[in-house]
Amino acid sequence: MAQETQYPDLVIVGAGLFGLTIAQQAVEKYGANVQIIDIRDHIGGNAYSYMDEETGAEIHKYGAHLFHTSNQRVWDYVNRFTEFTDYVHRVYATHNGEVYPLPTNLGTINQFFHAHYTPAEAKALIEEQAGELAGKDPQNLNDKGISLIGRPLYEAFIKNYTAKQWQTDPSELPASIITRLPVRFNYDNRYFKDTYEGLPVDGYTAWFERMIDDPRITVTLNTDFFDESQPFNKKALQEAGVPVVYTGPIDRYFDYDLGELKWRTVDFKEVRYDEGDHFGCPVMNFSDAEVPYTRAIEFKNFNPERKDQQNPDRTVVWEEYSRFATRDDEPYYPINTDDDKALYAQYAAKAAEEPKTVFGGRLGTYKYYDMHNVIDTALTAFEEQVAPLLEG
């Protein structure tokens, strides 16, 4: 006689930050038995990192991940599981063989124009260079960029970078992509303006492991939710009435029956150098069209406090290339055209009719989230959607 599967109180599909937060809360607040499954071979989702033995660098496998937040609830929560370094993110850009600080600030402006403008003079200059677009609200990215920082700076630092990032002429992209393009009329070149910022002292993976360090949480990797040969598959869980938190692609959940949502993805090319430090900073943007990649990440420079554990003679750099994603690629950035938004709304309506399934995370809600946003939405989803299922 076949043995009947013993199901847990909650199954979480995806071991990224959304799923890990839900699991931790379910155990802490309800003493639930939780099963996490993930199709990948590691926890942490796109924030997963590992140590590179040759250089001593912590590699962010899916691109640079920097933790920052002004949300006190999120900051208090994450500090339960990790301490943070005092890292402050700063970005530089190479344009025409010269390096400039970003985001655009008074230092960028004065260096670019070989000037010594005061804040008021720089403001007047930018407005003059925005021309007829100054103070307007253009609908395409090209004109929006010019209206925000003037034509010369936009064409130097934004236009070609964005064209490479989206493989599309900026005049054909929606202005919403750069609505928040900052320009600072002082010498503040911090990338983020949040209250709290830093990197986990022991690395991302150690942080994530602590979140689910409880015998009531089981993690099974290399497991596909849609593979009916494994016990925690969609069909079996629905038939058994087990609550599910699903953080995979929402269109995949419904077998793409309304069509596919579109994403951008990123490819990385690794380059190793016989030197201790190649760029002198963690992230270098390449603003010119002739350089095929958008930016390069030098991982050692995220953790200068680990200098004694790093190889002084070798460093590793990843060059980042952006392109449209296929169904087999890792989805990074939702494209969010009007058609995509309309399609997602249809999928969201179908999701609302799944009484025992909670959809979350970037893929489950077709939204681009920073890490602190993911955690915040997970804490809210637990209170409002998951807790009632566990109580029921």
CSV table of C-alpha atoms in Angstrom, one decimal:
chain,number,residue,atom,x,y,z
A,1,MET,CA,0.0,0.0,0.0
A,2,ALA,CA,1.4,3.4,-1.0
A,3,GLN,CA,2.5,5.6,1.9
A,4,GLU,CA,0.4,8.7,2.2
A,5,THR,CA,2.4,12.0,2.0
A,6,GLN,CA,2.5,13.9,5.3
A,7,TYR,CA,2.1,17.5,4.3
A,8,PRO,CA,3.5,20.5,6.3
A,9,ASP,CA,1.4,23.4,7.5
A,10,LEU,CA,2.8,25.6,4.8
A,11,VAL,CA,4.7,25.1,1.5
A,12,ILE,CA,6.8,28.0,0.2
A,13,VAL,CA,7.9,27.9,-3.4
A,14,GLY,CA,11.1,29.9,-3.7
A,15,ALA,CA,13.9,30.4,-1.2
A,16,GLY,CA,14.5,34.1,-1.9
A,17,LEU,CA,14.0,36.8,0.7
A,18,PHE,CA,10.2,36.8,0.4
A,19,GLY,CA,9.9,33.1,1.0
A,20,LEU,CA,12.5,33.1,3.8
A,21,THR,CA,10.8,35.9,5.6
A,22,ILE,CA,7.4,34.2,5.4
A,23,ALA,CA,9.0,30.9,6.7
A,24,GLN,CA,10.7,32.6,9.6
A,25,GLN,CA,7.5,34.4,10.6
A,26,ALA,CA,5.3,31.3,10.3
A,27,VAL,CA,7.5,29.4,12.7
A,28,GLU,CA,8.0,32.2,15.2
A,29,LYS,CA,4.4,33.3,15.4
A,30,TYR,CA,2.5,30.0,14.8
A,31,GLY,CA,4.9,27.2,15.4
A,32,ALA,CA,4.2,26.0,11.9
A,33,ASN,CA,6.0,23.2,10.1
A,34,VAL,CA,7.2,24.8,6.9
A,35,GLN,CA,8.5,23.2,3.7
A,36,ILE,CA,10.5,25.4,1.3
A,37,ILE,CA,11.3,24.2,-2.2
A,38,ASP,CA,13.5,25.9,-4.8
A,39,ILE,CA,14.4,25.0,-8.3
A,40,ARG,CA,17.9,26.3,-7.8
A,41,ASP,CA,20.7,24.7,-5.9
A,42,HIS,CA,20.9,27.4,-3.2
A,43,ILE,CA,18.8,29.6,-0.9
A,44,GLY,CA,18.7,33.4,-1.1
A,45,GLY,CA,17.3,33.9,-4.6
A,46,ASN,CA,19.0,36.6,-6.6
A,47,ALA,CA,20.7,37.9,-3.4
A,48,TYR,CA,22.8,34.7,-3.0
A,49,SER,CA,26.5,35.1,-2.7
A,50,TYR,CA,29.5,32.8,-2.3
A,51,MET,CA,33.3,33.2,-1.6
A,52,ASP,CA,35.8,33.1,-4.4
A,53,GLU,CA,38.7,31.1,-3.1
A,54,GLU,CA,41.4,32.6,-5.4
A,55,THR,CA,40.7,36.3,-4.5
A,56,GLY,CA,38.9,36.1,-1.2
A,57,ALA,CA,36.0,38.2,-2.8
A,58,GLU,CA,32.4,37.6,-1.9
A,59,ILE,CA,30.7,37.1,-5.3
A,60,HIS,CA,27.2,38.2,-5.7
A,61,LYS,CA,26.1,35.6,-8.2
A,62,TYR,CA,23.2,37.5,-9.8
A,63,GLY,CA,24.9,41.0,-9.8
A,64,ALA,CA,25.6,43.6,-7.1
A,65,HIS,CA,23.3,43.5,-4.1
A,66,LEU,CA,23.5,46.5,-1.7
A,67,PHE,CA,21.3,46.6,1.3
A,68,HIS,CA,19.7,50.0,2.1
A,69,THR,CA,16.5,51.1,3.7
A,70,SER,CA,14.7,54.0,5.5
A,71,ASN,CA,12.0,51.6,6.8
A,72,GLN,CA,12.6,51.1,10.5
A,73,ARG,CA,10.5,47.9,10.7
A,74,VAL,CA,12.7,46.3,8.0
A,75,TRP,CA,15.9,47.5,9.5
A,76,ASP,CA,15.0,46.2,13.0
A,77,TYR,CA,13.9,42.9,11.4
A,78,VAL,CA,17.1,42.2,9.4
A,79,ASN,CA,19.4,43.1,12.3
A,80,ARG,CA,18.0,40.1,14.1
A,81,PHE,CA,19.9,37.9,11.7
A,82,THR,CA,23.0,39.8,10.7
A,83,GLU,CA,25.2,42.8,11.6
A,84,PHE,CA,26.0,45.2,8.8
A,85,THR,CA,29.2,46.9,7.7
A,86,ASP,CA,29.5,50.7,7.4
A,87,TYR,CA,29.7,50.4,3.6
A,88,VAL,CA,28.4,53.4,1.6
A,89,HIS,CA,27.7,52.8,-2.1
A,90,ARG,CA,29.3,55.1,-4.5
A,91,VAL,CA,29.3,54.7,-8.3
A,92,TYR,CA,31.6,56.1,-10.9
A,93,ALA,CA,31.3,56.3,-14.7
A,94,THR,CA,33.8,56.2,-17.5
A,95,HIS,CA,33.0,58.6,-20.4
A,96,ASN,CA,35.5,59.5,-23.1
A,97,GLY,CA,38.4,58.1,-21.2
A,98,GLU,CA,37.6,60.1,-18.0
A,99,VAL,CA,36.1,59.0,-14.7
A,100,TYR,CA,33.2,60.9,-13.1
A,101,PRO,CA,31.2,60.5,-9.9
A,102,LEU,CA,27.5,59.5,-10.1
A,103,PRO,CA,24.7,60.3,-9.6
A,104,THR,CA,25.1,63.6,-11.3
A,105,ASN,CA,26.2,66.1,-8.6
A,106,LEU,CA,28.1,69.4,-8.4
A,107,GLY,CA,31.4,67.4,-8.7
A,108,THR,CA,30.2,65.8,-11.9
A,109,ILE,CA,29.0,69.1,-13.3
A,110,ASN,CA,32.1,71.1,-12.5
A,111,GLN,CA,34.4,68.3,-13.8
A,112,PHE,CA,32.4,67.8,-17.0
A,113,PHE,CA,32.4,71.6,-17.8
A,114,HIS,CA,35.9,72.3,-16.3
A,115,ALA,CA,34.2,74.9,-14.2
A,116,HIS,CA,33.7,75.9,-10.6
A,117,TYR,CA,30.0,76.6,-10.5
A,118,THR,CA,28.2,77.3,-7.3
A,119,PRO,CA,25.0,75.4,-6.6
A,120,ALA,CA,22.8,78.3,-7.9
A,121,GLU,CA,25.0,78.7,-11.0
A,122,ALA,CA,24.8,75.0,-11.7
A,123,LYS,CA,21.1,75.0,-11.4
A,124,ALA,CA,20.7,77.8,-13.8
A,125,LEU,CA,23.1,76.1,-16.3
A,126,ILE,CA,21.1,72.8,-16.2
A,127,GLU,CA,17.8,74.7,-16.8
A,128,GLU,CA,19.3,76.6,-19.7
A,129,GLN,CA,20.6,73.3,-21.2
A,130,ALA,CA,17.2,71.6,-20.8
A,131,GLY,CA,16.0,74.2,-23.3
A,132,GLU,CA,12.4,74.1,-24.3
A,133,LEU,CA,12.0,70.9,-22.2
A,134,ALA,CA,12.8,72.6,-18.9
A,135,GLY,CA,10.0,72.2,-16.4
A,136,LYS,CA,8.0,70.0,-18.8
A,137,ASP,CA,6.9,66.4,-18.2
A,138,PRO,CA,7.9,64.5,-21.4
A,139,GLN,CA,6.5,61.0,-22.0
A,140,ASN,CA,9.6,59.5,-23.6
A,141,LEU,CA,12.8,58.8,-21.7
A,142,ASN,CA,15.1,60.8,-24.0
A,143,ASP,CA,13.2,64.1,-23.5
A,144,LYS,CA,12.6,63.4,-19.8
A,145,GLY,CA,16.4,62.9,-19.3
A,146,ILE,CA,17.1,66.2,-21.1
A,147,SER,CA,14.5,68.0,-19.0
A,148,LEU,CA,16.0,66.7,-15.7
A,149,ILE,CA,19.8,67.2,-16.3
A,150,GLY,CA,20.2,69.1,-19.6
A,151,ARG,CA,21.2,67.8,-23.0
A,152,PRO,CA,25.1,67.6,-22.6
A,153,LEU,CA,25.0,65.6,-19.3
A,154,TYR,CA,22.2,63.4,-20.4
A,155,GLU,CA,23.9,62.5,-23.7
A,156,ALA,CA,27.2,61.9,-21.8
A,157,PHE,CA,26.0,59.7,-19.0
A,158,ILE,CA,22.5,58.5,-19.6
A,159,LYS,CA,21.6,58.2,-23.3
A,160,ASN,CA,24.0,55.5,-24.4
A,161,TYR,CA,24.0,53.6,-21.1
A,162,THR,CA,20.2,53.4,-21.2
A,163,ALA,CA,20.2,52.3,-24.9
A,164,LYS,CA,22.6,49.4,-24.0
A,165,GLN,CA,20.6,48.6,-20.9
A,166,TRP,CA,17.3,48.3,-22.8
A,167,GLN,CA,18.5,47.6,-26.4
A,168,THR,CA,16.1,50.3,-27.4
A,169,ASP,CA,16.5,53.9,-28.5
A,170,PRO,CA,15.6,56.0,-25.4
A,171,SER,CA,13.2,58.1,-27.5
A,172,GLU,CA,11.1,54.9,-27.8
A,173,LEU,CA,11.2,54.2,-24.0
A,174,PRO,CA,8.7,55.5,-21.5
A,175,ALA,CA,9.8,58.4,-19.3
A,176,SER,CA,8.8,56.4,-16.2
A,177,ILE,CA,12.1,54.4,-16.3
A,178,ILE,CA,14.1,57.5,-15.1
A,179,THR,CA,11.4,59.5,-13.2
A,180,ARG,CA,13.7,59.5,-10.2
A,181,LEU,CA,16.9,60.4,-12.0
A,182,PRO,CA,18.7,62.4,-9.3
A,183,VAL,CA,20.8,65.5,-9.8
A,184,ARG,CA,22.4,67.0,-6.7
A,185,PHE,CA,23.7,70.6,-6.5
A,186,ASN,CA,26.2,69.7,-3.9
A,187,TYR,CA,29.2,67.3,-3.7
A,188,ASP,CA,27.2,64.4,-2.2
A,189,ASN,CA,28.0,61.4,-4.3
A,190,ARG,CA,26.4,58.7,-2.1
A,191,TYR,CA,24.3,56.6,-4.5
A,192,PHE,CA,21.5,56.0,-2.0
A,193,LYS,CA,19.8,58.5,0.3
A,194,ASP,CA,18.4,56.0,2.8
A,195,THR,CA,18.8,56.2,6.6
A,196,TYR,CA,20.5,52.8,6.8
A,197,GLU,CA,23.0,51.2,4.5
A,198,GLY,CA,25.6,48.4,4.6
A,199,LEU,CA,26.5,44.9,3.7
A,200,PRO,CA,26.0,41.8,5.9
A,201,VAL,CA,29.2,41.3,8.0
A,202,ASP,CA,29.4,37.5,7.4
A,203,GLY,CA,27.9,37.7,3.8
A,204,TYR,CA,24.5,37.2,2.4
A,205,THR,CA,24.3,33.5,2.6
A,206,ALA,CA,25.1,33.4,6.3
A,207,TRP,CA,22.4,35.9,6.9
A,208,PHE,CA,19.8,33.8,5.1
A,209,GLU,CA,20.8,30.6,6.8
A,210,ARG,CA,20.2,32.2,10.2
A,211,MET,CA,16.7,33.3,9.1
A,212,ILE,CA,15.6,29.6,8.7
A,213,ASP,CA,17.8,28.0,11.3
A,214,ASP,CA,14.9,26.1,12.9
A,215,PRO,CA,14.1,22.4,12.9
A,216,ARG,CA,10.5,23.1,11.8
A,217,ILE,CA,11.7,24.6,8.5
A,218,THR,CA,12.8,22.1,5.8
A,219,VAL,CA,14.5,23.2,2.6
A,220,THR,CA,14.5,21.0,-0.5
A,221,LEU,CA,16.6,22.4,-3.4
A,222,ASN,CA,16.7,21.4,-7.1
A,223,THR,CA,13.0,20.9,-6.9
A,224,ASP,CA,10.4,22.1,-9.5
A,225,PHE,CA,7.0,23.0,-8.2
A,226,PHE,CA,5.4,21.9,-11.5
A,227,ASP,CA,7.1,18.5,-11.5
A,228,GLU,CA,4.4,16.0,-10.5
A,229,SER,CA,7.0,13.3,-9.6
A,230,GLN,CA,7.9,15.2,-6.4
A,231,PRO,CA,5.4,15.4,-3.5
A,232,PHE,CA,5.2,19.2,-3.1
A,233,ASN,CA,3.9,19.9,-6.6
A,234,LYS,CA,1.1,22.3,-7.5
A,235,LYS,CA,-1.5,19.7,-8.3
A,236,ALA,CA,-0.9,17.6,-5.2
A,237,LEU,CA,-0.9,20.6,-2.9
A,238,GLN,CA,-4.1,22.0,-4.3
A,239,GLU,CA,-5.8,18.6,-3.9
A,240,ALA,CA,-4.6,18.3,-0.3
A,241,GLY,CA,-5.7,21.9,0.5
A,242,VAL,CA,-2.2,22.9,1.7
A,243,PRO,CA,-1.5,26.7,2.0
A,244,VAL,CA,1.2,27.7,-0.5
A,245,VAL,CA,3.3,30.9,-0.8
A,246,TYR,CA,4.4,31.1,-4.5
A,247,THR,CA,7.3,33.4,-5.5
A,248,GLY,CA,7.9,32.1,-9.0
A,249,PRO,CA,6.7,33.7,-12.2
A,250,ILE,CA,3.0,34.4,-12.0
A,251,ASP,CA,2.5,33.6,-15.7
A,252,ARG,CA,4.2,30.2,-15.3
A,253,TYR,CA,1.9,29.4,-12.4
A,254,PHE,CA,-1.0,29.6,-14.9
A,255,ASP,CA,0.9,27.8,-17.6
A,256,TYR,CA,1.2,31.0,-19.6
A,257,ASP,CA,-2.4,30.6,-20.7
A,258,LEU,CA,-2.9,34.4,-21.2
A,259,GLY,CA,0.5,34.9,-22.7
A,260,GLU,CA,4.1,35.6,-21.4
A,261,LEU,CA,5.1,38.6,-19.3
A,262,LYS,CA,8.3,40.2,-20.7
A,263,TRP,CA,11.6,40.7,-18.7
A,264,ARG,CA,15.1,41.9,-19.1
A,265,THR,CA,18.0,39.7,-18.1
A,266,VAL,CA,21.7,40.1,-17.5
A,267,ASP,CA,24.7,38.2,-18.7
A,268,PHE,CA,28.1,38.4,-16.9
A,269,LYS,CA,31.6,37.9,-18.3
A,270,GLU,CA,34.2,37.2,-15.7
A,271,VAL,CA,37.7,38.8,-16.1
A,272,ARG,CA,40.5,38.2,-13.6
A,273,TYR,CA,43.5,40.5,-13.2
A,274,ASP,CA,47.0,40.1,-11.8
A,275,GLU,CA,46.6,43.0,-9.5
A,276,GLY,CA,45.0,43.6,-6.2
A,277,ASP,CA,42.6,46.3,-7.3
A,278,HIS,CA,41.6,47.1,-10.9
A,279,PHE,CA,39.0,49.9,-10.7
A,280,GLY,CA,39.5,51.3,-7.2
A,281,CYS,CA,35.7,51.1,-6.6
A,282,PRO,CA,33.1,48.4,-6.5
A,283,VAL,CA,31.0,49.5,-9.6
A,284,MET,CA,32.2,51.3,-12.7
A,285,ASN,CA,29.6,52.4,-15.3
A,286,PHE,CA,30.6,52.7,-18.9
A,287,SER,CA,28.5,55.4,-20.5
A,288,ASP,CA,29.8,55.2,-24.1
A,289,ALA,CA,28.2,53.2,-26.8
A,290,GLU,CA,31.5,51.8,-28.0
A,291,VAL,CA,31.8,49.7,-24.8
A,292,PRO,CA,29.4,46.8,-25.2
A,293,TYR,CA,28.7,46.2,-21.5
A,294,THR,CA,26.8,48.6,-19.2
A,295,ARG,CA,29.0,48.3,-16.1
A,296,ALA,CA,31.7,46.3,-14.3
A,297,ILE,CA,31.6,45.0,-10.7
A,298,GLU,CA,34.8,44.5,-8.7
A,299,PHE,CA,33.6,42.4,-5.8
A,300,LYS,CA,36.6,42.8,-3.5
A,301,ASN,CA,35.9,46.5,-3.2
A,302,PHE,CA,32.5,45.9,-1.5
A,303,ASN,CA,34.4,44.6,1.6
A,304,PRO,CA,37.5,46.6,2.3
A,305,GLU,CA,37.2,45.4,5.9
A,306,ARG,CA,38.2,41.9,4.8
A,307,LYS,CA,41.4,43.1,3.2
A,308,ASP,CA,43.5,40.7,5.4
A,309,GLN,CA,41.5,37.7,4.0
A,310,GLN,CA,41.8,38.8,0.4
A,311,ASN,CA,44.5,38.0,-2.2
A,312,PRO,CA,46.6,41.2,-2.7
A,313,ASP,CA,47.8,40.1,-6.1
A,314,ARG,CA,44.6,38.9,-7.8
A,315,THR,CA,41.1,40.4,-8.4
A,316,VAL,CA,37.9,39.4,-10.2
A,317,VAL,CA,35.7,41.6,-12.2
A,318,TRP,CA,32.3,40.8,-13.8
A,319,GLU,CA,31.3,42.8,-16.9
A,320,GLU,CA,27.5,43.1,-17.2
A,321,TYR,CA,25.6,42.8,-20.4
A,322,SER,CA,21.8,43.5,-20.6
A,323,ARG,CA,19.3,41.9,-23.1
A,324,PHE,CA,15.8,40.7,-23.5
A,325,ALA,CA,15.0,37.5,-21.6
A,326,THR,CA,13.7,34.3,-23.0
A,327,ARG,CA,11.6,31.9,-21.0
A,328,ASP,CA,14.8,29.9,-20.2
A,329,ASP,CA,16.7,33.0,-18.8
A,330,GLU,CA,16.8,34.4,-15.3
A,331,PRO,CA,14.3,37.2,-15.3
A,332,TYR,CA,15.7,40.4,-13.7
A,333,TYR,CA,13.8,43.5,-14.6
A,334,PRO,CA,10.1,43.6,-15.6
A,335,ILE,CA,9.7,45.5,-18.9
A,336,ASN,CA,6.3,46.9,-17.8
A,337,THR,CA,5.0,48.2,-21.1
A,338,ASP,CA,1.3,49.1,-21.1
A,339,ASP,CA,0.6,45.7,-22.7
A,340,ASP,CA,2.6,43.9,-20.0
A,341,LYS,CA,0.8,45.8,-17.2
A,342,ALA,CA,-2.6,44.9,-18.7
A,343,LEU,CA,-1.5,41.3,-19.0
A,344,TYR,CA,-0.3,41.2,-15.4
A,345,ALA,CA,-3.6,42.7,-14.2
A,346,GLN,CA,-5.4,39.7,-15.8
A,347,TYR,CA,-3.0,37.2,-14.1
A,348,ALA,CA,-3.5,39.1,-10.8
A,349,ALA,CA,-7.2,38.6,-11.1
A,350,LYS,CA,-6.7,34.9,-11.6
A,351,ALA,CA,-4.4,34.8,-8.6
A,352,ALA,CA,-7.0,36.4,-6.5
A,353,GLU,CA,-9.2,33.4,-7.2
A,354,GLU,CA,-6.7,31.0,-5.7
A,355,PRO,CA,-7.8,31.0,-2.1
A,356,LYS,CA,-4.9,29.0,-0.6
A,357,THR,CA,-2.1,30.5,-2.6
A,358,VAL,CA,-0.3,33.7,-1.8
A,359,PHE,CA,1.7,35.3,-4.6
A,360,GLY,CA,4.8,37.4,-3.7
A,361,GLY,CA,8.3,38.6,-4.6
A,362,ARG,CA,9.4,40.1,-7.9
A,363,LEU,CA,8.3,37.2,-10.0
A,364,GLY,CA,5.0,36.6,-8.3
A,365,THR,CA,3.9,40.2,-8.6
A,366,TYR,CA,5.8,41.3,-11.7
A,367,LYS,CA,7.5,44.2,-9.9
A,368,TYR,CA,11.1,45.3,-9.5
A,369,TYR,CA,11.9,45.3,-5.8
A,370,ASP,CA,15.0,46.2,-3.8
A,371,MET,CA,15.8,43.8,-1.0
A,372,HIS,CA,14.2,46.0,1.7
A,373,ASN,CA,11.0,46.2,-0.4
A,374,VAL,CA,10.8,42.4,-0.7
A,375,ILE,CA,11.1,42.0,3.1
A,376,ASP,CA,8.6,44.7,3.8
A,377,THR,CA,6.0,43.2,1.4
A,378,ALA,CA,6.7,39.8,2.9
A,379,LEU,CA,6.1,41.0,6.5
A,380,THR,CA,2.8,42.6,5.3
A,381,ALA,CA,1.7,39.6,3.3
A,382,PHE,CA,2.4,37.3,6.3
A,383,GLU,CA,0.1,39.4,8.5
A,384,GLU,CA,-2.6,40.0,6.0
A,385,GLN,CA,-2.7,36.8,3.9
A,386,VAL,CA,-0.6,34.0,5.3
A,387,ALA,CA,-1.6,34.2,9.0
A,388,PRO,CA,-5.3,33.8,8.2
A,389,LEU,CA,-4.5,30.6,6.3
A,390,LEU,CA,-2.5,29.2,9.2
A,391,GLU,CA,-5.2,30.1,11.6
A,392,GLY,CA,-7.8,28.5,9.4
